[in-house]
Amino acid sequence: MSKDIRVKKGLDLKLKGEADKNIVAAPQSSIYAIKPADFHAMVPKLLLKEGAIVKAGEPIFYSKYDEKVKFAAPVSGTITEILRGAKRRILEVRISPNTSNEAVHHENMDLATASADQVRDLLLESGCWPFIIQRPYSVIANSGDTPKSIFISAYATAPLAGDPEVYLADKMGDFQAGITALSKLTSGKVHLSVGKGSSLQGVENAEVHTVTGPHPAGNVGVQIHKLDPINMGERVWTVGPEDVATIGHLFLTGEFKPERTVALVGTDAKESDRKYYNTIVGAQVNSIIGTVDTDHTRIISGDVLTGDRLSNDQFLNYYHNTLTLIPEGNEYAFFGWMPFTRNNVPSNAGTSFSKLLGGKRTVDTNLNGEERALVVTGEMEEMLPMDIYPLQLIKACMAGNIEQMENLGIYEVAPEDFALIDFTNTSKLEAQEVIRLGLDLMITEVG
Amino acid sequence: MKWVRNKLDQARKPFEPGQKFEKFAPAINAFDTFLYTPNHTTKKGAHIRDVVDLKRTMITVVFALIPALLFGMWNTGAQYLYQDLGLANVTDVPFWDAFIEGAILVTPLIIVSYVVGLTIEFIFAIYRGHEVNEGYLVTGLLIPMIFPVDIPLWMLAISVAFAVLIGKEAFGGTGMNILNPALTARAFAFFAYPLYMSGNAIWVHQGATDSISGETILGTLAQGKSVAYSFFDAAAGFIPGSVSETSTIAVLLGAAILILTKVGSWRIILSGFAGAAVMGLIFNAFGLNALMQFDWYMHLVVGGLAFGLVFMATDPVSAAQTMKGKWIYGFLCGFFGVMIRVFNPAYPEGIMLAILLMNVFAPTIDHYVIQGNVSKRKKRLAKAKAQLQTA
């Protein structure tokens, strides 16, 4: 039986710069890259060297601590460069595509009769496994785990985020197959959350939930918390909606074809350019946006709350369906702290008319103040629709108090759930970073 | 405006990292960021940020204090002139005469409080290498507002220094203090200089030297006399008392600002008044002596109760931090405030002690509220384990 999810707390940031709901094919990127940094806490072990020629779907590296988890080339081509950073850490594996479009072909599998182990082996072998994210910790799932349930959120509430309804429209067959495949892997159910009036209501082999409410209602973590909260020692998996379709495509055709439909949004993107672009995972952002002046414009892979900052020649994050361009706010504001001034900046505070005035806003990246000691209380709770004390959890993470973190529900949260707290908190505390460090501590200490 | 910015940029140069006055950067930063919200952009985490910052929040509290402060200036002058001139009513004193007289008396207190407090704040910011926190903007104004007008300035200075050093910085600075700094200053003066902080002759200017009587209602009651002021006098604040706490109406105006801007917790304010009313009603029901018979609604308007609940109890650092905790904390502030008032007339100003007491207990209240959440989570885990075993 499906349960509806109603979320009251949170904040819908209404920003200018939405994407038109048209999907166009993006020009082919001259170079693609897989960045190990996109896979948090994963240490890569290379399988191929610079200069190697790869087919699409051919493994290029695997996870040091879970050797079965392989990462495949998104396109066929040549590994032109393996970019390394400090301590020879691998930053990017760059592939320049060739025209052969050769792909690794896996055996077709009949999902109706396939066993869980068969499904699992194909996902691992094909390079689809990294799409499966595990909660707690928000990292790639262990290859040996059986989760108590799998959650897919096809309801995007983050500001200007790409809408799954748009980019799944042409992939319903793949999406359904992906859900069926995933449903084999859990001892419980696959939960699919959709918005009101969604075209995904009829999906089979999953429990479909209708979600209403402001951001972060679309965050899969909030949905898990409302439906089937994670207890200590339990594992829940989450998969992004387009990744489910990629998994389904694998089972239907035997090919790993990691398409990525990216919504180009934000006020610094030309209005005529703001639409959905169909490209491949790891595409270089200038293939979509050309070259922009990064002194005045910030390129964000992802949404404005959780995304990664990029430069022109960098690459889309492995998981993101949104590409945002907003102005840098590196300007002074005369007496900018005066209450009820600067109402054009979006705000949840009572000391600005911003919320009362309503309407869509232009945002920039100004910090609008400086970091200060934690003074104001009660504001974080308004942004986290979970039965969790956010301030106390943040403090426990800062102190590295593992027992207290467990008690306060660290297993149920991911950094993205604290993104709105980043945005609203008066002290300009980096809540997402604190939670990430807290989770990292849990990974090393508890596992 | 460009000119100011350029001048500031020039003035900042010796304070840049690697320059001569690098260490003193927090001092120049404090002035710079007062004039201009800086051009800093987000480096990590969310790329966009709310317009609210601690300056905006603290300035809002200062704005909320203005009605009480202005009224306090008028009342200080009016109470003095009314008796000095031998008028029939406080309200007969010419408005501007009263206000100017009061302003002349009160302004030195404010200046001393800010100069002493901010000096210590700046020194600690430079010593600890962090930016100057804005919290003292509020504390520095609160302190003179809750002192008697004739407190010698050096006593005020010492009280401020004690509050900032021992009450706040010793615990790690803004955000770490256990007790409300402004009340710490008052409590320090109350016990260190009782002659200047209590009794019946100090609440009006020159009350101790001239034969001006400046008894507060609470003082009168403690002596078993009947009260000469009506509910309206007390609510409007035409009565002697500390500088700015007398007018419940002016305080509630400030409360409205705090609540509408969501800067102050309405939960604490509301439950605080409820707690005081409940305790008042309980005493009324027994009615054993004059203090106990004092009507419960009068308790809400006399003395510093309203001022304390609105501006002191709501200090987010020293109050309870959880929602449920705030209800309990506020209620007990009001409850104990009236209790101390009635049971111990030697300390007529019970609300100060009640809030300080509750400051100490706020973490305990929070602890139990949070334990409720923790045990819920543990029960859920136990249930899940039990299910797993039966399955």
PDB file of C-alpha atoms in Angstrom, chain B residues 159-319:
ATOM      1  CA  SER B 159      30.091  45.108  36.329  1.00  0.00           C
ATOM      2  CA  VAL B 160      30.386  45.214  32.556  1.00  0.00           C
ATOM      3  CA  ALA B 161      33.975  43.988  32.680  1.00  0.00           C
ATOM      4  CA  PHE B 162      32.973  41.153  34.997  1.00  0.00           C
ATOM      5  CA  ALA B 163      30.069  40.141  32.780  1.00  0.00           C
ATOM      6  CA  VAL B 164      32.095  40.114  29.588  1.00  0.00           C
ATOM      7  CA  LEU B 165      35.235  38.535  31.052  1.00  0.00           C
ATOM      8  CA  ILE B 166      33.822  35.994  33.479  1.00  0.00           C
ATOM      9  CA  GLY B 167      30.319  35.667  32.104  1.00  0.00           C
ATOM     10  CA  LYS B 168      31.264  35.286  28.459  1.00  0.00           C
ATOM     11  CA  GLU B 169      34.895  35.171  27.401  1.00  0.00           C
ATOM     12  CA  ALA B 170      35.910  32.726  30.122  1.00  0.00           C
ATOM     13  CA  PHE B 171      33.472  30.242  28.581  1.00  0.00           C
ATOM     14  CA  GLY B 172      34.848  30.749  25.079  1.00  0.00           C
ATOM     15  CA  GLY B 173      33.117  33.899  23.900  1.00  0.00           C
ATOM     16  CA  THR B 174      29.920  34.571  22.039  1.00  0.00           C
ATOM     17  CA  GLY B 175      27.728  31.536  21.657  1.00  0.00           C
ATOM     18  CA  MET B 176      29.416  29.623  24.477  1.00  0.00           C
ATOM     19  CA  ASN B 177      28.283  31.497  27.563  1.00  0.00           C
ATOM     20  CA  ILE B 178      26.014  29.776  30.043  1.00  0.00           C
ATOM     21  CA  LEU B 179      24.573  32.876  31.669  1.00  0.00           C
ATOM     22  CA  ASN B 180      23.063  35.889  30.007  1.00  0.00           C
ATOM     23  CA  PRO B 181      25.869  38.506  30.102  1.00  0.00           C
ATOM     24  CA  ALA B 182      23.606  41.483  30.799  1.00  0.00           C
ATOM     25  CA  LEU B 183      22.003  39.751  33.759  1.00  0.00           C
ATOM     26  CA  THR B 184      25.417  38.636  34.935  1.00  0.00           C
ATOM     27  CA  ALA B 185      26.425  42.289  35.077  1.00  0.00           C
ATOM     28  CA  ARG B 186      23.337  43.174  37.056  1.00  0.00           C
ATOM     29  CA  ALA B 187      23.677  40.227  39.399  1.00  0.00           C
ATOM     30  CA  PHE B 188      27.317  41.111  39.996  1.00  0.00           C
ATOM     31  CA  ALA B 189      26.425  44.694  40.899  1.00  0.00           C
ATOM     32  CA  PHE B 190      23.486  43.498  42.966  1.00  0.00           C
ATOM     33  CA  PHE B 191      25.701  41.436  45.242  1.00  0.00           C
ATOM     34  CA  ALA B 192      28.826  43.604  45.080  1.00  0.00           C
ATOM     35  CA  TYR B 193      27.197  46.980  45.627  1.00  0.00           C
ATOM     36  CA  PRO B 194      23.853  46.252  47.302  1.00  0.00           C
ATOM     37  CA  LEU B 195      23.584  49.831  48.568  1.00  0.00           C
ATOM     38  CA  TYR B 196      23.416  51.115  45.034  1.00  0.00           C
ATOM     39  CA  MET B 197      21.316  48.328  43.630  1.00  0.00           C
ATOM     40  CA  SER B 198      18.515  47.788  46.126  1.00  0.00           C
ATOM     41  CA  GLY B 199      16.546  49.552  48.784  1.00  0.00           C
ATOM     42  CA  ASN B 200      13.965  52.235  48.362  1.00  0.00           C
ATOM     43  CA  ALA B 201      15.987  55.344  47.658  1.00  0.00           C
ATOM     44  CA  ILE B 202      17.876  54.539  44.506  1.00  0.00           C
ATOM     45  CA  TRP B 203      15.275  54.235  41.799  1.00  0.00           C
ATOM     46  CA  VAL B 204      14.926  57.949  41.113  1.00  0.00           C
ATOM     47  CA  HIS B 205      17.788  60.308  40.342  1.00  0.00           C
ATOM     48  CA  GLN B 206      19.154  61.869  43.559  1.00  0.00           C
ATOM     49  CA  GLY B 207      16.813  59.660  45.546  1.00  0.00           C
ATOM     50  CA  ALA B 208      19.510  58.957  48.078  1.00  0.00           C
ATOM     51  CA  THR B 209      20.691  62.541  48.612  1.00  0.00           C
ATOM     52  CA  ASP B 210      17.552  64.631  48.296  1.00  0.00           C
ATOM     53  CA  SER B 211      14.509  63.572  50.190  1.00  0.00           C
ATOM     54  CA  ILE B 212      13.038  62.096  47.073  1.00  0.00           C
ATOM     55  CA  SER B 213      11.253  58.825  47.630  1.00  0.00           C
ATOM     56  CA  GLY B 214      11.730  56.358  44.879  1.00  0.00           C
ATOM     57  CA  GLU B 215      10.252  53.186  46.090  1.00  0.00           C
ATOM     58  CA  THR B 216       9.339  50.531  43.623  1.00  0.00           C
ATOM     59  CA  ILE B 217       6.063  48.704  43.936  1.00  0.00           C
ATOM     60  CA  LEU B 218       7.891  45.580  44.902  1.00  0.00           C
ATOM     61  CA  GLY B 219       9.811  47.426  47.580  1.00  0.00           C
ATOM     62  CA  THR B 220       6.592  48.830  48.983  1.00  0.00           C
ATOM     63  CA  LEU B 221       5.014  45.433  49.077  1.00  0.00           C
ATOM     64  CA  ALA B 222       7.994  43.902  50.749  1.00  0.00           C
ATOM     65  CA  GLN B 223       7.536  46.383  53.568  1.00  0.00           C
ATOM     66  CA  GLY B 224       3.900  45.443  53.880  1.00  0.00           C
ATOM     67  CA  LYS B 225       2.587  48.806  52.722  1.00  0.00           C
ATOM     68  CA  SER B 226      -0.211  49.156  50.215  1.00  0.00           C
ATOM     69  CA  VAL B 227       0.579  49.975  46.635  1.00  0.00           C
ATOM     70  CA  ALA B 228      -0.027  53.474  45.406  1.00  0.00           C
ATOM     71  CA  TYR B 229       0.030  52.744  41.692  1.00  0.00           C
ATOM     72  CA  SER B 230      -2.769  51.475  39.474  1.00  0.00           C
ATOM     73  CA  PHE B 231      -2.546  48.685  36.905  1.00  0.00           C
ATOM     74  CA  PHE B 232      -2.464  51.312  34.187  1.00  0.00           C
ATOM     75  CA  ASP B 233       0.393  53.271  35.804  1.00  0.00           C
ATOM     76  CA  ALA B 234       2.414  50.112  36.078  1.00  0.00           C
ATOM     77  CA  ALA B 235       1.637  48.906  32.556  1.00  0.00           C
ATOM     78  CA  ALA B 236       2.406  52.273  31.014  1.00  0.00           C
ATOM     79  CA  GLY B 237       5.486  52.552  33.190  1.00  0.00           C
ATOM     80  CA  PHE B 238       4.937  55.834  35.040  1.00  0.00           C
ATOM     81  CA  ILE B 239       6.646  54.353  38.077  1.00  0.00           C
ATOM     82  CA  PRO B 240      10.157  54.381  39.533  1.00  0.00           C
ATOM     83  CA  GLY B 241      12.471  51.555  38.655  1.00  0.00           C
ATOM     84  CA  SER B 242      15.585  50.624  36.712  1.00  0.00           C
ATOM     85  CA  VAL B 243      16.188  52.807  33.699  1.00  0.00           C
ATOM     86  CA  SER B 244      14.088  51.115  31.055  1.00  0.00           C
ATOM     87  CA  GLU B 245      12.198  48.219  32.545  1.00  0.00           C
ATOM     88  CA  THR B 246       9.186  50.045  33.935  1.00  0.00           C
ATOM     89  CA  SER B 247       6.951  50.310  30.883  1.00  0.00           C
ATOM     90  CA  THR B 248       5.338  46.996  30.049  1.00  0.00           C
ATOM     91  CA  ILE B 249       3.752  48.618  26.998  1.00  0.00           C
ATOM     92  CA  ALA B 250       7.090  49.776  25.574  1.00  0.00           C
ATOM     93  CA  VAL B 251       8.540  46.344  26.298  1.00  0.00           C
ATOM     94  CA  LEU B 252       5.654  44.615  24.551  1.00  0.00           C
ATOM     95  CA  LEU B 253       6.211  46.879  21.558  1.00  0.00           C
ATOM     96  CA  GLY B 254       9.748  45.532  21.474  1.00  0.00           C
ATOM     97  CA  ALA B 255       8.381  42.020  21.925  1.00  0.00           C
ATOM     98  CA  ALA B 256       6.187  42.554  18.867  1.00  0.00           C
ATOM     99  CA  ILE B 257       9.242  43.520  16.820  1.00  0.00           C
ATOM    100  CA  LEU B 258      11.157  40.473  18.071  1.00  0.00           C
ATOM    101  CA  ILE B 259       8.314  38.084  17.364  1.00  0.00           C
ATOM    102  CA  LEU B 260       7.359  39.468  13.945  1.00  0.00           C
ATOM    103  CA  THR B 261      10.961  39.337  12.774  1.00  0.00           C
ATOM    104  CA  LYS B 262      11.309  35.837  14.298  1.00  0.00           C
ATOM    105  CA  VAL B 263      14.406  37.062  16.150  1.00  0.00           C
ATOM    106  CA  GLY B 264      12.981  36.412  19.617  1.00  0.00           C
ATOM    107  CA  SER B 265      11.231  33.200  20.555  1.00  0.00           C
ATOM    108  CA  TRP B 266       7.494  33.773  21.025  1.00  0.00           C
ATOM    109  CA  ARG B 267       7.388  30.445  22.785  1.00  0.00           C
ATOM    110  CA  ILE B 268       9.620  31.682  25.589  1.00  0.00           C
ATOM    111  CA  ILE B 269       7.833  35.024  25.916  1.00  0.00           C
ATOM    112  CA  LEU B 270       4.347  33.527  25.932  1.00  0.00           C
ATOM    113  CA  SER B 271       5.124  30.647  28.247  1.00  0.00           C
ATOM    114  CA  GLY B 272       7.045  33.032  30.505  1.00  0.00           C
ATOM    115  CA  PHE B 273       4.006  35.224  31.038  1.00  0.00           C
ATOM    116  CA  ALA B 274       1.889  32.091  31.477  1.00  0.00           C
ATOM    117  CA  GLY B 275       4.283  30.786  34.116  1.00  0.00           C
ATOM    118  CA  ALA B 276       4.184  34.077  36.023  1.00  0.00           C
ATOM    119  CA  ALA B 277       0.386  34.170  35.853  1.00  0.00           C
ATOM    120  CA  VAL B 278       0.069  30.597  37.101  1.00  0.00           C
ATOM    121  CA  MET B 279       2.367  31.231  40.050  1.00  0.00           C
ATOM    122  CA  GLY B 280       0.493  34.464  40.768  1.00  0.00           C
ATOM    123  CA  LEU B 281      -2.815  32.615  40.755  1.00  0.00           C
ATOM    124  CA  ILE B 282      -1.468  29.958  43.083  1.00  0.00           C
ATOM    125  CA  PHE B 283      -0.345  32.634  45.556  1.00  0.00           C
ATOM    126  CA  ASN B 284      -3.674  34.430  45.229  1.00  0.00           C
ATOM    127  CA  ALA B 285      -5.455  31.189  46.071  1.00  0.00           C
ATOM    128  CA  PHE B 286      -3.524  30.936  49.345  1.00  0.00           C
ATOM    129  CA  GLY B 287      -3.370  34.662  50.061  1.00  0.00           C
ATOM    130  CA  LEU B 288      -1.500  34.379  53.356  1.00  0.00           C
ATOM    131  CA  ASN B 289       0.129  37.809  53.321  1.00  0.00           C
ATOM    132  CA  ALA B 290       0.077  41.106  51.412  1.00  0.00           C
ATOM    133  CA  LEU B 291       2.617  39.851  48.909  1.00  0.00           C
ATOM    134  CA  MET B 292       0.635  36.703  48.254  1.00  0.00           C
ATOM    135  CA  GLN B 293      -2.544  38.682  47.886  1.00  0.00           C
ATOM    136  CA  PHE B 294      -0.969  40.932  45.262  1.00  0.00           C
ATOM    137  CA  ASP B 295      -3.135  40.329  42.178  1.00  0.00           C
ATOM    138  CA  TRP B 296      -1.647  37.921  39.663  1.00  0.00           C
ATOM    139  CA  TYR B 297      -2.144  40.282  36.729  1.00  0.00           C
ATOM    140  CA  MET B 298      -0.269  43.005  38.606  1.00  0.00           C
ATOM    141  CA  HIS B 299       2.712  40.665  38.797  1.00  0.00           C
ATOM    142  CA  LEU B 300       2.863  40.714  35.017  1.00  0.00           C
ATOM    143  CA  VAL B 301       3.251  44.476  34.746  1.00  0.00           C
ATOM    144  CA  VAL B 302       5.355  45.494  37.733  1.00  0.00           C
ATOM    145  CA  GLY B 303       9.101  45.227  38.090  1.00  0.00           C
ATOM    146  CA  GLY B 304      11.358  43.836  35.424  1.00  0.00           C
ATOM    147  CA  LEU B 305       9.263  40.772  34.654  1.00  0.00           C
ATOM    148  CA  ALA B 306       8.174  41.832  31.180  1.00  0.00           C
ATOM    149  CA  PHE B 307      11.577  43.253  30.299  1.00  0.00           C
ATOM    150  CA  GLY B 308      13.328  40.148  31.566  1.00  0.00           C
ATOM    151  CA  LEU B 309      11.072  37.701  29.763  1.00  0.00           C
ATOM    152  CA  VAL B 310      11.159  39.577  26.473  1.00  0.00           C
ATOM    153  CA  PHE B 311      14.799  40.633  26.247  1.00  0.00           C
ATOM    154  CA  MET B 312      16.735  38.428  28.660  1.00  0.00           C
ATOM    155  CA  ALA B 313      15.032  35.059  28.704  1.00  0.00           C
ATOM    156  CA  THR B 314      14.928  34.997  24.900  1.00  0.00           C
ATOM    157  CA  ASP B 315      18.709  35.304  24.564  1.00  0.00           C
ATOM    158  CA  PRO B 316      19.171  32.255  22.331  1.00  0.00           C
ATOM    159  CA  VAL B 317      22.605  31.376  23.668  1.00  0.00           C
ATOM    160  CA  SER B 318      21.664  31.027  27.312  1.00  0.00           C
ATOM    161  CA  ALA B 319      18.070  29.836  26.774  1.00  0.00           C
TER     162      ALA B 319
END
